[in-house]
PDB file of C-alpha atoms in Angstrom:
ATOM      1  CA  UNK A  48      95.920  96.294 116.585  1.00  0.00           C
ATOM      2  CA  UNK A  49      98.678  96.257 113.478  1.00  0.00           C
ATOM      3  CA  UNK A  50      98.216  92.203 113.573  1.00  0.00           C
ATOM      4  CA  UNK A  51      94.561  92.711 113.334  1.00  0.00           C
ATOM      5  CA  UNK A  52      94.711  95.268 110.250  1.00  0.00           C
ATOM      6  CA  UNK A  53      97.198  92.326 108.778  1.00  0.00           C
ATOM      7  CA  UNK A  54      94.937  89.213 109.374  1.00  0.00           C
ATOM      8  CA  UNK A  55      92.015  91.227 108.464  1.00  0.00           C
ATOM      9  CA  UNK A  56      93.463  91.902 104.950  1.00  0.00           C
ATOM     10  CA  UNK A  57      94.238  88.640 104.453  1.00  0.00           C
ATOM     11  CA  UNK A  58      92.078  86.819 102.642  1.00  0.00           C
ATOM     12  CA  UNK A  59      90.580  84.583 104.792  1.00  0.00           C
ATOM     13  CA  UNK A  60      93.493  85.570 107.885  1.00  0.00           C
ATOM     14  CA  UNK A  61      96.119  83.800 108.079  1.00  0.00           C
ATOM     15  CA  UNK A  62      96.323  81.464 110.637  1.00  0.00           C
ATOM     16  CA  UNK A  63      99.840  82.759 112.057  1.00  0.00           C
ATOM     17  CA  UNK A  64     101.777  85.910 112.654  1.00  0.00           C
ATOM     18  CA  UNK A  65     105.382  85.963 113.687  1.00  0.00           C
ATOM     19  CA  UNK A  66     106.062  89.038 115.314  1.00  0.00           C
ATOM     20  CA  UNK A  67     109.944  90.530 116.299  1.00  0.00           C
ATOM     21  CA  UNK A  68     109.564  93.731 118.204  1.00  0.00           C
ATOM     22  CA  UNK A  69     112.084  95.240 120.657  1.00  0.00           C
ATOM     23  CA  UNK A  70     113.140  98.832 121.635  1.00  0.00           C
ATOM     24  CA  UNK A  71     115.327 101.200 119.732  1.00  0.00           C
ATOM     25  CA  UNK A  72     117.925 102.307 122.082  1.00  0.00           C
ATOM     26  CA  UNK A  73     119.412 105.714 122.012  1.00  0.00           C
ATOM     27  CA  UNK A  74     122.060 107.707 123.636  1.00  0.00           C
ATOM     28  CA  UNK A  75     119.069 110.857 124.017  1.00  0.00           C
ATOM     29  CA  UNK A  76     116.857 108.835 125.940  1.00  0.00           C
ATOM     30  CA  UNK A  77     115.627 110.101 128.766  1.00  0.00           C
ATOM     31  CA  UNK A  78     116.368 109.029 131.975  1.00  0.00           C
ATOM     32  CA  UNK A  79     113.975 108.682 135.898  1.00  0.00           C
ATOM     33  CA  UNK A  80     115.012 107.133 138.724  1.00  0.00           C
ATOM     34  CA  UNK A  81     118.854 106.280 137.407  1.00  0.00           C
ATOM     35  CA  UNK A  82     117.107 104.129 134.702  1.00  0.00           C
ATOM     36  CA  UNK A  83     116.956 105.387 130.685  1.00  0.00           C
ATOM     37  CA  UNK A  84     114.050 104.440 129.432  1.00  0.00           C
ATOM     38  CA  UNK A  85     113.482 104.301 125.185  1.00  0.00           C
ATOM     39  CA  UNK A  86     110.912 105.953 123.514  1.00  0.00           C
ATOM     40  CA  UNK A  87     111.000 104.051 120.382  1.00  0.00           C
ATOM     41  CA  UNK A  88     109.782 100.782 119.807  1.00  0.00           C
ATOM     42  CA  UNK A  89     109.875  98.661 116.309  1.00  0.00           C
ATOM     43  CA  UNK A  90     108.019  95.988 115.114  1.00  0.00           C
ATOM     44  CA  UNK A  91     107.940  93.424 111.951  1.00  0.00           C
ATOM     45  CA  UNK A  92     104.969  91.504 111.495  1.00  0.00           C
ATOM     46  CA  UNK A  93     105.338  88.319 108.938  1.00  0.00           C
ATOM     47  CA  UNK A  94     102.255  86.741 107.348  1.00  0.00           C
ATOM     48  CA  UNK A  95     101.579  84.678 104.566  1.00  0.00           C
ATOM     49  CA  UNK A  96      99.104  86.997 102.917  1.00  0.00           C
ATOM     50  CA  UNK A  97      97.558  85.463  99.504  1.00  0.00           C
ATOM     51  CA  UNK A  98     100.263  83.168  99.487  1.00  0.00           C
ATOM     52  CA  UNK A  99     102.950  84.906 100.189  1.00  0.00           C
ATOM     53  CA  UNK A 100     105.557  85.803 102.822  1.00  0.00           C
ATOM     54  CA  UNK A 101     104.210  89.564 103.463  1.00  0.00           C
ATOM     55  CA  UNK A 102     106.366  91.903 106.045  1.00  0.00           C
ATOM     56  CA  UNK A 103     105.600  94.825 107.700  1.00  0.00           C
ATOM     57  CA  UNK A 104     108.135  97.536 109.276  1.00  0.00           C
ATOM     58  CA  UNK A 105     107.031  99.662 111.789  1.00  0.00           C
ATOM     59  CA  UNK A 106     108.555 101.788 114.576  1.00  0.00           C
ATOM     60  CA  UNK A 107     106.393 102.789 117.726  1.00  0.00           C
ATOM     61  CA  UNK A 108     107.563 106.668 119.195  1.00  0.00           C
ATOM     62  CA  UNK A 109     106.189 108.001 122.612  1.00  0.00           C
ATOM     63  CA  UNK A 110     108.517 110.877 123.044  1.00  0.00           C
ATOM     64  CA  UNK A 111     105.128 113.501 122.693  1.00  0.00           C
ATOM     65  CA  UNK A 112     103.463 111.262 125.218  1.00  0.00           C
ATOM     66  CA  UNK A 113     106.121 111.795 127.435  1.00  0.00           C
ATOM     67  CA  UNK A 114     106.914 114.984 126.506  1.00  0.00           C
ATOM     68  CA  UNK A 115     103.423 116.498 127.294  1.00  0.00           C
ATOM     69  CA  UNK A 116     103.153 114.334 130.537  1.00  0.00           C
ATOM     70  CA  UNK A 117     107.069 113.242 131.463  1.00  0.00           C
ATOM     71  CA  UNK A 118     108.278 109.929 132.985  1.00  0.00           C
ATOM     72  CA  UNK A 119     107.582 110.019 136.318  1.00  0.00           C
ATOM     73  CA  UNK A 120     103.686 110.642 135.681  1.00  0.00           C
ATOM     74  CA  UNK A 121     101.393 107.661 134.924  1.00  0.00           C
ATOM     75  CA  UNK A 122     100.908 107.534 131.372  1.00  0.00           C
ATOM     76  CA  UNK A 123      98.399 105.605 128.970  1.00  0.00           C
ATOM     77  CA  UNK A 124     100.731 104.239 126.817  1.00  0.00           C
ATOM     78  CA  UNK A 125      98.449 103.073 123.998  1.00  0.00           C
ATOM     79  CA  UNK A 126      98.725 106.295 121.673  1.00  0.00           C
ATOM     80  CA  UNK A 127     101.891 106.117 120.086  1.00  0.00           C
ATOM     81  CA  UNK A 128     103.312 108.195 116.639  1.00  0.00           C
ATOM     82  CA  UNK A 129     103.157 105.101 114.395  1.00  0.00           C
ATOM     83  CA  UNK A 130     105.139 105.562 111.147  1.00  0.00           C
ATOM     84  CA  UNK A 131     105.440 102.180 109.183  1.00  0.00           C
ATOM     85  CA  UNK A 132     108.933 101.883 107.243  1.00  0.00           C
ATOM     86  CA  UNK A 133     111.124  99.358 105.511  1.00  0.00           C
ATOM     87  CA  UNK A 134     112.611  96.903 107.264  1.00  0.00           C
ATOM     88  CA  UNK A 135     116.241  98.352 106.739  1.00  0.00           C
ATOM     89  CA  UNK A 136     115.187 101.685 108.814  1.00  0.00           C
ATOM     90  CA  UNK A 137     114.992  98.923 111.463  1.00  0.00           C
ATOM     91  CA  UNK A 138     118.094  98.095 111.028  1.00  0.00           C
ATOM     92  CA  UNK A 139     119.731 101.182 110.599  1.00  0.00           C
ATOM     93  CA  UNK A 140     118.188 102.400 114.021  1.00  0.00           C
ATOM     94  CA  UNK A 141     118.773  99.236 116.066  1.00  0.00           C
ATOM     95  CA  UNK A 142     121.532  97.111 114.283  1.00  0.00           C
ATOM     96  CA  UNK A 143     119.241  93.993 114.192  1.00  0.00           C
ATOM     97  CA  UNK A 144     119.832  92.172 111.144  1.00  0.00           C
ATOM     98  CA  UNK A 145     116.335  90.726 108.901  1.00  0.00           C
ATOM     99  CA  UNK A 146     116.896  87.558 107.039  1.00  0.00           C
ATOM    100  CA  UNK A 147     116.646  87.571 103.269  1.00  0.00           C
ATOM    101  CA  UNK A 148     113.663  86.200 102.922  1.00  0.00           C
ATOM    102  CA  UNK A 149     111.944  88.845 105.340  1.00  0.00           C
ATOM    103  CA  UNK A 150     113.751  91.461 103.183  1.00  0.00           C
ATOM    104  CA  UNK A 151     112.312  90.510  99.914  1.00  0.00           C
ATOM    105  CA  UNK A 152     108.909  90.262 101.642  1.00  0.00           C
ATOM    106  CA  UNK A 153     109.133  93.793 103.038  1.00  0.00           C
ATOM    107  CA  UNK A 154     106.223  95.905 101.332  1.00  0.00           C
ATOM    108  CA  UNK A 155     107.927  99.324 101.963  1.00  0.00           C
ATOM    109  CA  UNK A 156     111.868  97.671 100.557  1.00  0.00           C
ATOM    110  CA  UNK A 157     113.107 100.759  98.716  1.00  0.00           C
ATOM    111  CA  UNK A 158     110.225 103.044  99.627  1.00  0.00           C
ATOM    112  CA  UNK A 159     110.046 105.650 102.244  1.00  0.00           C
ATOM    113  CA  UNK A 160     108.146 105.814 105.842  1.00  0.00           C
ATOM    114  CA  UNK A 161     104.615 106.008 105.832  1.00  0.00           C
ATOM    115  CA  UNK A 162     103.110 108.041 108.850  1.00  0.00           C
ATOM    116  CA  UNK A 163     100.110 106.012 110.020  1.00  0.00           C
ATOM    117  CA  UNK A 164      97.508 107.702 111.714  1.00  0.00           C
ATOM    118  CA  UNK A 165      94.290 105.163 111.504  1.00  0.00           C
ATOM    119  CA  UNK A 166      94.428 101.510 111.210  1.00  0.00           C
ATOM    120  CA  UNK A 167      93.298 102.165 107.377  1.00  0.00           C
ATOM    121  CA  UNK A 168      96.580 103.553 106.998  1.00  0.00           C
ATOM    122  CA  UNK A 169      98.344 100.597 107.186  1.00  0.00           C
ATOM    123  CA  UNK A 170      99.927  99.776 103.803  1.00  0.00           C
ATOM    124  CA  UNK A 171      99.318  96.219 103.064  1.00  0.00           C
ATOM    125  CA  UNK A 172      99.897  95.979  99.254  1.00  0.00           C
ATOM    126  CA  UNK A 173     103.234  97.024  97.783  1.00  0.00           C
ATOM    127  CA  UNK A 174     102.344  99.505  95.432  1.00  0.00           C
ATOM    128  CA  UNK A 175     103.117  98.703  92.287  1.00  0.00           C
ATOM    129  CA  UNK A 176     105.209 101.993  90.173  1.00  0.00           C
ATOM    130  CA  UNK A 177     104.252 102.724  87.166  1.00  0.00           C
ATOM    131  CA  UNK A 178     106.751 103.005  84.494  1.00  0.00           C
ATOM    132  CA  UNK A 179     106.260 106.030  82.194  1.00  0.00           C
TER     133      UNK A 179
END
């Protein structure tokens, strides 16, 4: 669903995404069956958007999921906490390393998380701050 809010914004979609997604890994995961499982998940989607190389931060947390319901139960994993962030929260979580060009194309560089709790949400402009 966060490449459709992307290619929908787009004018006219573009015609490829490049996704990188993988888990964030922590020492606090929990564990079932001898196996620790993460609940965190990132993503950075990377579109041309009017142009120009657009990317989009975003880390994926189930922990209430499986709080509320645990490990061993069979969960519907589709509702995650979705909070979109620069790409260097990425890599401050999960060590993985952005090239510059994805940097300077990141529309929350030097911002702050955005909790995202519709697909409307979904910042896909960099907000331009006004000078006083």
């Amino acid at each position: 669903q966060l490449e459709d809010v992307i290619k929908a914004d787009a004018q006219g979609g573009p015609e490829r995404l490049s996704i990188f997604a993988g888990p964030v890994l922590a020492e606090n995961d929990p564990e079932a069956y001898d196996i620790q499982y993460p609940v965190k998940f990132w993503k950075v989607v990377a579109a041309i958007v009017d142009g120009e190389l657009s990317a989009y931060g975003f880390v994926l947390d189930q922990s209430p999921a499986i709080k509320k319901f645990g490990l061993e139960e069979r969960l519907d994993f589709g509702k995650f906490n979705l909070m979109q962030c620069p790409l260097s929260e990425i890599t401050s979580l999960t060590g993985v390393e952005f090239p510059a060009e994805l940097l300077q194309a990141d529309l929350l560089r030097g911002d702050d998380n955005v909790s995202v709790d519709s697909r409307e949400e979904v910042r896909t402009r960099r907000v331009r701050r006004r000078v006083a």
